[in-house]
Amino acid sequence: MNPGSAVLLSWRLLWHNPARLATSLGALAFAVFLMLIQMGFRNSLLDSVTALLESLDADILVMHKEKDNSIQRETIPLLRVQQTLSVEGVAAAYPLWFRFLYWKNLENGAFRPIRVLGFRPDDPMFLPPDIRAGAKLLGQPGTALLDSRSRSYLGRIGVGPAQVQKEGLSVVGTFAMATDLEVDGNLLVSDETFARITHQSMNGIELIAVKLKPGAEPQRVIEGLRAGLPGDAAVRTKDEVRAMDFEHWDTGTPVSLIVFIGMAMGFVVGVVICYQILYTEVADHLAEFATLRAIGFGKAYIIGVVLVEAVLLSVVGLIPSLAAGWVLYRVLEASTGLLLNLTLPRMALVAGLTVSMCVFAGILALRKVLQADPAELF
Amino acid sequence: MRESQEPFIRIRDLSFAYGQGEARKEVLSQNNMELYPGELVIMSGPSGSGKTTLLSLIGALRSVQEGSLKVGGDELKDFDTRALLYYRRKIGFIFQHHNLFPALTAFESVRMALDSSDLPATERNSRTREILERLGLSHRLNNKPDSLSGGQRQRVAIGRALVHRPSLILADEPTAALDKETGRNVVDLMKELVRSKGSTALMVTHDSRLLDAADRIVHMMDGRIVSNVLVAPVVDAATLLRDSGLFPGSTPSEFLEVAQKMARLRYQAGETIITFGEEGDRFYVLREGEVEVETGGPTAPKVVGTIQRGGFFGERALISREPRAATIRARGPVEVYALDKDDFDAAIARTKTFQDQMLSVIFSRS
Ligand SMILES: Nc1ncnc2c1ncn2[C@@H]1O[C@H](COP(=O)(O)OP(=O)(O)O)[C@@H](O)[C@H]1O
Ligand SMILES: [Mg+2]
């Protein structure tokens, strides 16, 4: 049997009634949307809680051993920086401070939570070029860089006067990071300014970003650090910290379960919609399928036609759905400040789920088509 | 009249019932039939007489319940899935409903029937184009069913059924939706396959204009084949009877009725067909070849004449109840239509005029 013929037939069946196809694709896009939104929610959470980590130029991170994610607050003494530097293979060690404080919306006077990050402006510890460029402006005490992805609750996002708690500040630039479940924005300041607005000793640091000397063996350095640092410090590679953060947010919180249920619902809705589409398709052409059986086309051919149509439907449906999803993400991102990235692996996941839901629906619809009885044709 | 070839389909005591128990209804009862390669059989009969059911049994669309249905000598009941698939691919089905996919063009629909073959794509395309051209659809190749007329759709379906040059054509009222000329085209196409490829065609039709295409006409009534007539020899025999001038005033159906009862017999050169002095048991009409008439018996044999196609002999002894007055011998290979004495008597007894005319013929000969 000629497989091209089954594909041609499926393709023709799919496109035969464009109005019906458009309705079907709309419905299918809805299911894909449901999945995209759920997935976007989860990914945006993971992306935003690791945004700080990702912006650090570090091979190894040192932080308090009680922390089970990188943005949890738990300090270690500043002394650990010196101790870290003394370990063989370490090229640089940069301390980072952060606190959650309240930012005053100067437009309406409301206070909103913000994360204030303190670092020594001369330490090249950040990767994003906007931070590297802005760091040069932070030498002046009382200056700050504001996260341009901060939520609109903070008021006007841009250069100009600002206030955190009771302290007046001057925003001299912006950088793009992310908001997360806990804060509405990020503020980046020098260690000196950090001390001024937190009224705290600078002795407690949140983490140390460690750079290795060229050619140094990471595992050897990690062992050296573990031996050389006191018991309060945990030493991990950046990848290990990322995995720890994912683990914490993805499985350690109910978020993932809610998202999983949402995805499953999207999938089930998709199966139901695809089944409707394919079932109608098959039921409308029962006599024709029976004719094919009568003239010597085997069951395999008929099964092929229906399953190929299912796959074609999902593929044809995915293109507009993903495009619309991308637009939706941009709109949500602009309005919420959540990070919504439709990366290739994520698209592949949605595509895989969509194809499998259509094929699953196709298998259900097959029961109908295999009933097509050539005996009643004459 | 009988053929001596192996049949493609042989049906023996075939019965079929729909429903079970109380609702069981027998619609085919104890049918026997052969379908030979190279013949086009037309089946007629009132609605509900079982024609469609018989077609679907032969086409393996329904399973045989009772009796035997052999295809090429093998019992259809014993075919496995694969064998059934191959059998069906050898069949060209023409259904009452066209059942074309609305999404496919005429060309695509027809070409699908070749998709199970090993033909290269170019050959499949050209055969498809060719048959659609023959069906007068070359200007409609890319039309989908909703932009075709009813007759055009039916022709596409016929194209799909014939494009793979099936060995067996099963057609249920294929020309019902067609005008006279296209109906004729379709039958010509079937006839061509039957002649050139030795295919077998079984066509249900009520269109009497197509009867002349039939090699055999089968008539069904109440689930039984009530007549099964090999048309060409019967028509030929009836024509010869009429042209003989023996029975002026008889209707065509009277001629046909007598002709149907005749057997077609063959003789070699020198063979004796009637022997002088024997009791008369048959009446003969010469179909082909030449015979000589020898009178005088074994003691004084004398050839008094010859008889060619259209001539008849042997009637005198039947009517007069006297022994044969001559020996008739084949001069070369000879074919005759022969009518048994009882049938001959019955035919004569049926109409007085018939008998009178016979007697007058005999009278004029003596
Ligand atoms: N699927 C069926 N179920 C029950 N009875 C049927 C079915 N198909 C046909 N019949 C009955 O069988 C008889 C023969 O029908 P059919 O073979 O269609 O005859 P025809 O083709 O000569 O009109 C009819 O009495 C019809 O009502
Ligand atoms: Mg019928």
Tab-separated table of C-alpha atoms and ligand atoms in Angstrom, chain A residues 378, chain B residues 48 51-53 96 172-173 204, ligand 2:
chain	number	residue	atom	x	y	z
A	378	PHE	CA	-24.476	-2.058	-2.173
B	48	GLY	CA	-36.265	-7.119	-2.917
B	51	LYS	CA	-29.883	-9.277	-6.210
B	52	THR	CA	-27.935	-6.907	-4.022
B	53	THR	CA	-27.496	-9.524	-1.344
B	96	GLN	CA	-25.630	2.344	-6.058
B	172	ASP	CA	-25.442	-2.624	-8.802
B	173	GLU	CA	-27.529	-0.466	-11.140
B	204	VAL	CA	-27.710	-5.571	-11.904
C	2	MG	MG	-30.746	-3.843	-4.777
